[in-house]
Amino acid sequence: QKEVEQNSGPLSVPEGAIASLNCTYSDRGSQSFFWYRQYSGKSPELIMFIYSNGDKEDGRFTAQLNKASQYVSLLIRDSQPSDSATYLCAVTLSHTGTASKLTFGTGTRLQVTL
Amino acid sequence: GAVVSQHPSRVICKSGTSVKIECRSLDFQATTMFWYRQFPKKSLMLMATSNEGSKATYEQGVEKDKFLINHASLTLSTLTVTSAHPEDSSFYICSARWQGSYGYTFGSGTRLTVV
């Protein structure tokens, strides 16, 4: 079983729709959860992080965490063509430990169509 | 915010030569630096964790003698790909977490092509 799992996609949504990206993780000790966006040939950029059960909203983005189900999701409202990218889910075992590594999922490729 | 500067951004080298990649933390002290490798259309795979003043910790399957990591100061970590071969061609990215932060900052990545 992979540590962090994501559907590779591509997930295709029309412009203006809601995109829903999902991620499951295997280590129950995981503490912090991250969503990164990565454009082709570029480094990942942080979209959101979450560490408490429930929802966390930031602009058009909402992260949802359910530790009991070991599940974290990202909703993108009013999807724009510029949102087309690969979205990486990542987890770490420590909230702020500088030596705590970040483990990535395989990423979901999102395509927002006109 | 915290910035990690990574150089070079692109490098092409001949098979059998060595290449050094540098990552510098510009406005914070990076006691730990993570080195990732990413093949096309694949996710980031952690290669090793470097700690200032001590030996790096390598992930299973990563050759220590091939991927030399040096973290001699709190602001500089280097990855040297020794005797590079075409199969080492990849995107290499460094990352660090600053003290007290939830987030990680990433370098801009190095595209290595071995011909």
PDB file of C-alpha atoms in Angstrom:
ATOM      1  CA  GLN A   1       0.000   0.000   0.000  1.00  0.00           C
ATOM      2  CA  LYS A   2       1.341   3.398  -0.991  1.00  0.00           C
ATOM      3  CA  GLU A   3       1.764   5.909   1.805  1.00  0.00           C
ATOM      4  CA  VAL A   4      -0.143   8.663   0.040  1.00  0.00           C
ATOM      5  CA  GLU A   5      -2.554   7.833  -2.746  1.00  0.00           C
ATOM      6  CA  GLN A   6      -4.199  10.016  -5.337  1.00  0.00           C
ATOM      7  CA  ASN A   7      -6.069   9.365  -8.545  1.00  0.00           C
ATOM      8  CA  SER A   8      -3.684  10.306 -11.343  1.00  0.00           C
ATOM      9  CA  GLY A   9      -6.460  11.663 -13.549  1.00  0.00           C
ATOM     10  CA  PRO A  10      -6.714  13.576 -15.698  1.00  0.00           C
ATOM     11  CA  LEU A  11      -9.678  15.187 -14.025  1.00  0.00           C
ATOM     12  CA  SER A  12     -11.454  17.361 -16.527  1.00  0.00           C
ATOM     13  CA  VAL A  13     -13.868  20.072 -15.396  1.00  0.00           C
ATOM     14  CA  PRO A  14     -15.442  22.941 -17.319  1.00  0.00           C
ATOM     15  CA  GLU A  15     -14.500  26.508 -16.511  1.00  0.00           C
ATOM     16  CA  GLY A  16     -16.490  27.821 -13.577  1.00  0.00           C
ATOM     17  CA  ALA A  17     -17.222  24.385 -12.129  1.00  0.00           C
ATOM     18  CA  ILE A  18     -16.016  22.893  -8.865  1.00  0.00           C
ATOM     19  CA  ALA A  19     -13.018  20.586  -9.035  1.00  0.00           C
ATOM     20  CA  SER A  20     -12.752  17.963  -6.309  1.00  0.00           C
ATOM     21  CA  LEU A  21      -9.401  16.335  -5.640  1.00  0.00           C
ATOM     22  CA  ASN A  22      -8.984  13.469  -3.210  1.00  0.00           C
ATOM     23  CA  CYS A  23      -6.132  11.922  -1.278  1.00  0.00           C
ATOM     24  CA  THR A  24      -5.816   9.066   1.212  1.00  0.00           C
ATOM     25  CA  TYR A  25      -2.898   8.315   3.477  1.00  0.00           C
ATOM     26  CA  SER A  26      -1.826   5.222   5.341  1.00  0.00           C
ATOM     27  CA  ASP A  27       0.056   6.486   8.411  1.00  0.00           C
ATOM     28  CA  ARG A  28      -2.336   7.341  11.219  1.00  0.00           C
ATOM     29  CA  GLY A  29       0.448   9.312  12.859  1.00  0.00           C
ATOM     30  CA  SER A  30       0.364  11.901  10.093  1.00  0.00           C
ATOM     31  CA  GLN A  31      -0.101  15.367  11.542  1.00  0.00           C
ATOM     32  CA  SER A  32      -0.048  17.949   8.779  1.00  0.00           C
ATOM     33  CA  PHE A  33      -1.438  17.765   5.288  1.00  0.00           C
ATOM     34  CA  PHE A  34      -0.570  19.864   2.289  1.00  0.00           C
ATOM     35  CA  TRP A  35      -1.841  20.557  -1.170  1.00  0.00           C
ATOM     36  CA  TYR A  36       0.677  21.737  -3.737  1.00  0.00           C
ATOM     37  CA  ARG A  37       0.138  22.830  -7.303  1.00  0.00           C
ATOM     38  CA  GLN A  38       2.806  22.027  -9.837  1.00  0.00           C
ATOM     39  CA  TYR A  39       2.976  23.334 -13.366  1.00  0.00           C
ATOM     40  CA  SER A  40       4.983  21.345 -15.879  1.00  0.00           C
ATOM     41  CA  GLY A  41       8.710  21.877 -15.410  1.00  0.00           C
ATOM     42  CA  LYS A  42       8.246  23.977 -12.298  1.00  0.00           C
ATOM     43  CA  SER A  43       8.671  23.460  -8.601  1.00  0.00           C
ATOM     44  CA  PRO A  44       5.623  22.777  -6.405  1.00  0.00           C
ATOM     45  CA  GLU A  45       3.867  25.776  -4.924  1.00  0.00           C
ATOM     46  CA  LEU A  46       1.816  25.577  -1.752  1.00  0.00           C
ATOM     47  CA  ILE A  47      -1.935  25.957  -2.096  1.00  0.00           C
ATOM     48  CA  MET A  48      -3.048  25.098   1.420  1.00  0.00           C
ATOM     49  CA  PHE A  49      -2.180  23.116   4.494  1.00  0.00           C
ATOM     50  CA  ILE A  50      -4.490  21.686   7.128  1.00  0.00           C
ATOM     51  CA  TYR A  51      -3.955  19.853  10.373  1.00  0.00           C
ATOM     52  CA  SER A  52      -7.328  19.835  12.139  1.00  0.00           C
ATOM     53  CA  ASN A  53     -10.374  17.793  11.197  1.00  0.00           C
ATOM     54  CA  GLY A  54     -12.923  19.717   9.216  1.00  0.00           C
ATOM     55  CA  ASP A  55     -12.770  22.336   6.518  1.00  0.00           C
ATOM     56  CA  LYS A  56     -10.335  25.141   5.891  1.00  0.00           C
ATOM     57  CA  GLU A  57     -11.131  27.769   3.303  1.00  0.00           C
ATOM     58  CA  ASP A  58      -8.841  30.179   1.498  1.00  0.00           C
ATOM     59  CA  GLY A  59     -10.359  32.077  -1.375  1.00  0.00           C
ATOM     60  CA  ARG A  60     -11.545  29.625  -4.025  1.00  0.00           C
ATOM     61  CA  PHE A  61      -9.860  26.712  -2.280  1.00  0.00           C
ATOM     62  CA  THR A  62     -11.223  24.532   0.524  1.00  0.00           C
ATOM     63  CA  ALA A  63      -9.268  21.738   2.135  1.00  0.00           C
ATOM     64  CA  GLN A  64     -11.141  19.047   4.023  1.00  0.00           C
ATOM     65  CA  LEU A  65      -9.566  16.644   6.497  1.00  0.00           C
ATOM     66  CA  ASN A  66     -11.031  13.517   8.046  1.00  0.00           C
ATOM     67  CA  LYS A  67      -8.410  11.809  10.176  1.00  0.00           C
ATOM     68  CA  ALA A  68     -10.707   8.920  11.132  1.00  0.00           C
ATOM     69  CA  SER A  69     -11.057   8.018   7.470  1.00  0.00           C
ATOM     70  CA  GLN A  70      -7.464   9.069   6.671  1.00  0.00           C
ATOM     71  CA  TYR A  71      -8.736  11.245   3.906  1.00  0.00           C
ATOM     72  CA  VAL A  72      -7.959  14.755   2.767  1.00  0.00           C
ATOM     73  CA  SER A  73      -9.503  16.599  -0.146  1.00  0.00           C
ATOM     74  CA  LEU A  74      -9.198  19.877  -2.004  1.00  0.00           C
ATOM     75  CA  LEU A  75     -12.109  21.695  -3.587  1.00  0.00           C
ATOM     76  CA  ILE A  76     -11.494  24.386  -6.164  1.00  0.00           C
ATOM     77  CA  ARG A  77     -14.496  26.595  -6.805  1.00  0.00           C
ATOM     78  CA  ASP A  78     -15.021  28.595  -9.985  1.00  0.00           C
ATOM     79  CA  SER A  79     -12.256  26.663 -11.724  1.00  0.00           C
ATOM     80  CA  GLN A  80     -10.175  28.681 -14.171  1.00  0.00           C
ATOM     81  CA  PRO A  81      -8.003  27.524 -17.079  1.00  0.00           C
ATOM     82  CA  SER A  82      -5.005  28.735 -15.075  1.00  0.00           C
ATOM     83  CA  ASP A  83      -5.848  26.095 -12.460  1.00  0.00           C
ATOM     84  CA  SER A  84      -4.880  23.413 -14.965  1.00  0.00           C
ATOM     85  CA  ALA A  85      -1.896  21.740 -13.342  1.00  0.00           C
ATOM     86  CA  THR A  86      -0.927  18.710 -11.308  1.00  0.00           C
ATOM     87  CA  TYR A  87      -2.064  18.811  -7.705  1.00  0.00           C
ATOM     88  CA  LEU A  88       0.101  17.020  -5.199  1.00  0.00           C
ATOM     89  CA  CYS A  89      -1.084  15.868  -1.814  1.00  0.00           C
ATOM     90  CA  ALA A  90       1.629  15.607   0.835  1.00  0.00           C
ATOM     91  CA  VAL A  91       1.729  14.593   4.494  1.00  0.00           C
ATOM     92  CA  THR A  92       4.180  14.890   7.335  1.00  0.00           C
ATOM     93  CA  LEU A  93       4.412  13.308  10.763  1.00  0.00           C
ATOM     94  CA  SER A  94       5.158  16.531  12.594  1.00  0.00           C
ATOM     95  CA  HIS A  95       3.421  19.908  12.749  1.00  0.00           C
ATOM     96  CA  THR A  96       6.556  22.009  12.739  1.00  0.00           C
ATOM     97  CA  GLY A  97       9.559  19.715  13.096  1.00  0.00           C
ATOM     98  CA  THR A  98      12.209  20.906  10.663  1.00  0.00           C
ATOM     99  CA  ALA A  99      13.533  17.366  10.225  1.00  0.00           C
ATOM    100  CA  SER A 100      10.152  15.836   9.467  1.00  0.00           C
ATOM    101  CA  LYS A 101      10.047  14.758   5.848  1.00  0.00           C
ATOM    102  CA  LEU A 102       7.211  15.454   3.467  1.00  0.00           C
ATOM    103  CA  THR A 103       5.768  12.449   1.648  1.00  0.00           C
ATOM    104  CA  PHE A 104       4.022  13.107  -1.640  1.00  0.00           C
ATOM    105  CA  GLY A 105       1.244  11.357  -3.464  1.00  0.00           C
ATOM    106  CA  THR A 106       1.497  10.683  -7.158  1.00  0.00           C
ATOM    107  CA  GLY A 107      -0.498  13.782  -8.049  1.00  0.00           C
ATOM    108  CA  THR A 108      -3.758  14.401  -9.893  1.00  0.00           C
ATOM    109  CA  ARG A 109      -3.659  16.196 -13.203  1.00  0.00           C
ATOM    110  CA  LEU A 110      -6.462  18.735 -13.471  1.00  0.00           C
ATOM    111  CA  GLN A 111      -7.649  20.083 -16.815  1.00  0.00           C
ATOM    112  CA  VAL A 112     -10.046  23.018 -16.825  1.00  0.00           C
ATOM    113  CA  THR A 113     -11.744  23.261 -20.182  1.00  0.00           C
ATOM    114  CA  LEU A 114     -13.187  26.379 -21.795  1.00  0.00           C
TER     115      LEU A 114
ATOM    116  CA  GLY B   1       8.775  34.656   3.318  1.00  0.00           C
ATOM    117  CA  ALA B   2      11.444  31.990   3.473  1.00  0.00           C
ATOM    118  CA  VAL B   3      13.282  31.498   0.202  1.00  0.00           C
ATOM    119  CA  VAL B   4      15.467  28.676  -1.025  1.00  0.00           C
ATOM    120  CA  SER B   5      17.633  29.543  -3.998  1.00  0.00           C
ATOM    121  CA  GLN B   6      18.616  26.600  -6.194  1.00  0.00           C
ATOM    122  CA  HIS B   7      21.269  26.618  -8.907  1.00  0.00           C
ATOM    123  CA  PRO B   8      21.727  25.802 -11.675  1.00  0.00           C
ATOM    124  CA  SER B   9      18.221  25.687 -13.102  1.00  0.00           C
ATOM    125  CA  ARG B  10      19.330  23.619 -16.068  1.00  0.00           C
ATOM    126  CA  VAL B  11      22.461  21.626 -16.773  1.00  0.00           C
ATOM    127  CA  ILE B  12      23.520  19.349 -19.576  1.00  0.00           C
ATOM    128  CA  CYS B  13      26.513  17.166 -18.958  1.00  0.00           C
ATOM    129  CA  LYS B  14      28.311  14.333 -20.644  1.00  0.00           C
ATOM    130  CA  SER B  15      27.986  10.801 -19.392  1.00  0.00           C
ATOM    131  CA  GLY B  16      30.630  10.012 -16.793  1.00  0.00           C
ATOM    132  CA  THR B  17      31.044  13.552 -15.496  1.00  0.00           C
ATOM    133  CA  SER B  18      29.875  14.966 -12.171  1.00  0.00           C
ATOM    134  CA  VAL B  19      27.386  17.740 -11.552  1.00  0.00           C
ATOM    135  CA  LYS B  20      26.888  19.808  -8.419  1.00  0.00           C
ATOM    136  CA  ILE B  21      23.563  21.362  -7.479  1.00  0.00           C
ATOM    137  CA  GLU B  22      23.401  24.040  -4.791  1.00  0.00           C
ATOM    138  CA  CYS B  23      20.574  25.088  -2.548  1.00  0.00           C
ATOM    139  CA  ARG B  24      20.853  28.125  -0.339  1.00  0.00           C
ATOM    140  CA  SER B  25      18.384  29.297   2.268  1.00  0.00           C
ATOM    141  CA  LEU B  26      18.372  33.064   1.865  1.00  0.00           C
ATOM    142  CA  ASP B  27      16.579  34.366   4.943  1.00  0.00           C
ATOM    143  CA  PHE B  28      16.500  31.508   7.392  1.00  0.00           C
ATOM    144  CA  GLN B  29      18.756  28.807   8.713  1.00  0.00           C
ATOM    145  CA  ALA B  30      18.015  25.443   7.202  1.00  0.00           C
ATOM    146  CA  THR B  31      19.222  22.832   9.645  1.00  0.00           C
ATOM    147  CA  THR B  32      17.648  20.187   7.440  1.00  0.00           C
ATOM    148  CA  MET B  33      17.362  20.116   3.661  1.00  0.00           C
ATOM    149  CA  PHE B  34      15.376  17.536   1.731  1.00  0.00           C
ATOM    150  CA  TRP B  35      16.410  16.455  -1.752  1.00  0.00           C
ATOM    151  CA  TYR B  36      13.826  15.139  -4.181  1.00  0.00           C
ATOM    152  CA  ARG B  37      13.983  13.707  -7.653  1.00  0.00           C
ATOM    153  CA  GLN B  38      11.121  13.806 -10.106  1.00  0.00           C
ATOM    154  CA  PHE B  39      10.907  11.871 -13.358  1.00  0.00           C
ATOM    155  CA  PRO B  40       8.546  13.045 -16.109  1.00  0.00           C
ATOM    156  CA  LYS B  41       4.887  12.682 -15.188  1.00  0.00           C
ATOM    157  CA  LYS B  42       5.845  11.176 -11.835  1.00  0.00           C
ATOM    158  CA  SER B  43       5.657  12.515  -8.323  1.00  0.00           C
ATOM    159  CA  LEU B  44       8.456  13.809  -6.142  1.00  0.00           C
ATOM    160  CA  MET B  45      10.473  11.036  -4.579  1.00  0.00           C
ATOM    161  CA  LEU B  46      12.567  11.841  -1.551  1.00  0.00           C
ATOM    162  CA  MET B  47      16.178  10.898  -2.155  1.00  0.00           C
ATOM    163  CA  ALA B  48      17.836  12.011   1.025  1.00  0.00           C
ATOM    164  CA  THR B  49      17.674  14.267   4.028  1.00  0.00           C
ATOM    165  CA  SER B  50      20.721  16.373   4.738  1.00  0.00           C
ATOM    166  CA  ASN B  51      21.507  17.700   8.194  1.00  0.00           C
ATOM    167  CA  GLU B  52      23.925  20.513   8.865  1.00  0.00           C
ATOM    168  CA  GLY B  53      27.181  19.189  10.183  1.00  0.00           C
ATOM    169  CA  SER B  54      26.326  15.511   9.939  1.00  0.00           C
ATOM    170  CA  LYS B  55      25.904  12.752   7.398  1.00  0.00           C
ATOM    171  CA  ALA B  56      22.895  12.699   5.146  1.00  0.00           C
ATOM    172  CA  THR B  57      20.184  10.088   5.519  1.00  0.00           C
ATOM    173  CA  TYR B  58      19.405   8.344   2.252  1.00  0.00           C
ATOM    174  CA  GLU B  59      16.131   6.708   1.303  1.00  0.00           C
ATOM    175  CA  GLN B  60      16.098   3.045   0.447  1.00  0.00           C
ATOM    176  CA  GLY B  61      17.414   2.375  -3.026  1.00  0.00           C
ATOM    177  CA  VAL B  62      19.348   5.640  -3.373  1.00  0.00           C
ATOM    178  CA  GLU B  63      23.065   5.155  -3.928  1.00  0.00           C
ATOM    179  CA  LYS B  64      25.043   7.111  -1.363  1.00  0.00           C
ATOM    180  CA  ASP B  65      28.240   7.062  -3.394  1.00  0.00           C
ATOM    181  CA  LYS B  66      26.505   8.325  -6.489  1.00  0.00           C
ATOM    182  CA  PHE B  67      24.510  11.137  -4.928  1.00  0.00           C
ATOM    183  CA  LEU B  68      26.843  12.960  -2.592  1.00  0.00           C
ATOM    184  CA  ILE B  69      25.242  15.409  -0.213  1.00  0.00           C
ATOM    185  CA  ASN B  70      27.086  18.030   1.743  1.00  0.00           C
ATOM    186  CA  HIS B  71      25.464  20.361   4.263  1.00  0.00           C
ATOM    187  CA  ALA B  72      28.435  22.244   5.595  1.00  0.00           C
ATOM    188  CA  SER B  73      26.596  25.338   6.800  1.00  0.00           C
ATOM    189  CA  LEU B  74      23.137  26.340   7.958  1.00  0.00           C
ATOM    190  CA  THR B  75      22.448  28.068   4.661  1.00  0.00           C
ATOM    191  CA  LEU B  76      23.994  25.804   2.049  1.00  0.00           C
ATOM    192  CA  SER B  77      23.358  22.219   1.006  1.00  0.00           C
ATOM    193  CA  THR B  78      24.766  20.644  -2.144  1.00  0.00           C
ATOM    194  CA  LEU B  79      23.943  17.524  -4.115  1.00  0.00           C
ATOM    195  CA  THR B  80      26.627  16.123  -6.402  1.00  0.00           C
ATOM    196  CA  VAL B  81      25.659  13.552  -8.987  1.00  0.00           C
ATOM    197  CA  THR B  82      28.854  11.622  -9.600  1.00  0.00           C
ATOM    198  CA  SER B  83      29.656   9.737 -12.786  1.00  0.00           C
ATOM    199  CA  ALA B  84      26.327  10.742 -14.234  1.00  0.00           C
ATOM    200  CA  HIS B  85      24.548   8.491 -16.705  1.00  0.00           C
ATOM    201  CA  PRO B  86      21.553   9.155 -18.936  1.00  0.00           C
ATOM    202  CA  GLU B  87      19.254   7.396 -16.451  1.00  0.00           C
ATOM    203  CA  ASP B  88      20.161  10.102 -13.908  1.00  0.00           C
ATOM    204  CA  SER B  89      18.483  12.679 -16.124  1.00  0.00           C
ATOM    205  CA  SER B  90      15.699  14.091 -13.992  1.00  0.00           C
ATOM    206  CA  PHE B  91      14.338  17.134 -12.182  1.00  0.00           C
ATOM    207  CA  TYR B  92      16.041  17.609  -8.830  1.00  0.00           C
ATOM    208  CA  ILE B  93      14.396  19.790  -6.175  1.00  0.00           C
ATOM    209  CA  CYS B  94      15.484  20.786  -2.693  1.00  0.00           C
ATOM    210  CA  SER B  95      13.196  21.767   0.155  1.00  0.00           C
ATOM    211  CA  ALA B  96      13.471  23.004   3.698  1.00  0.00           C
ATOM    212  CA  ARG B  97      11.238  23.892   6.596  1.00  0.00           C
ATOM    213  CA  TRP B  98      12.019  26.857   8.716  1.00  0.00           C
ATOM    214  CA  GLN B  99      11.881  26.762  12.501  1.00  0.00           C
ATOM    215  CA  GLY B 100       8.374  27.010  13.898  1.00  0.00           C
ATOM    216  CA  SER B 101       6.703  26.901  10.514  1.00  0.00           C
ATOM    217  CA  TYR B 102       4.067  24.521   9.284  1.00  0.00           C
ATOM    218  CA  GLY B 103       5.114  24.941   5.680  1.00  0.00           C
ATOM    219  CA  TYR B 104       7.969  23.815   3.503  1.00  0.00           C
ATOM    220  CA  THR B 105       9.709  25.972   0.950  1.00  0.00           C
ATOM    221  CA  PHE B 106      11.060  24.577  -2.276  1.00  0.00           C
ATOM    222  CA  GLY B 107      13.907  25.531  -4.533  1.00  0.00           C
ATOM    223  CA  SER B 108      13.083  26.226  -8.161  1.00  0.00           C
ATOM    224  CA  GLY B 109      14.509  22.891  -9.277  1.00  0.00           C
ATOM    225  CA  THR B 110      17.364  21.744 -11.503  1.00  0.00           C
ATOM    226  CA  ARG B 111      16.721  20.016 -14.784  1.00  0.00           C
ATOM    227  CA  LEU B 112      19.636  17.625 -15.338  1.00  0.00           C
ATOM    228  CA  THR B 113      20.172  16.094 -18.758  1.00  0.00           C
ATOM    229  CA  VAL B 114      22.972  13.592 -19.202  1.00  0.00           C
ATOM    230  CA  VAL B 115      23.987  12.955 -22.800  1.00  0.00           C
TER     231      VAL B 115
END
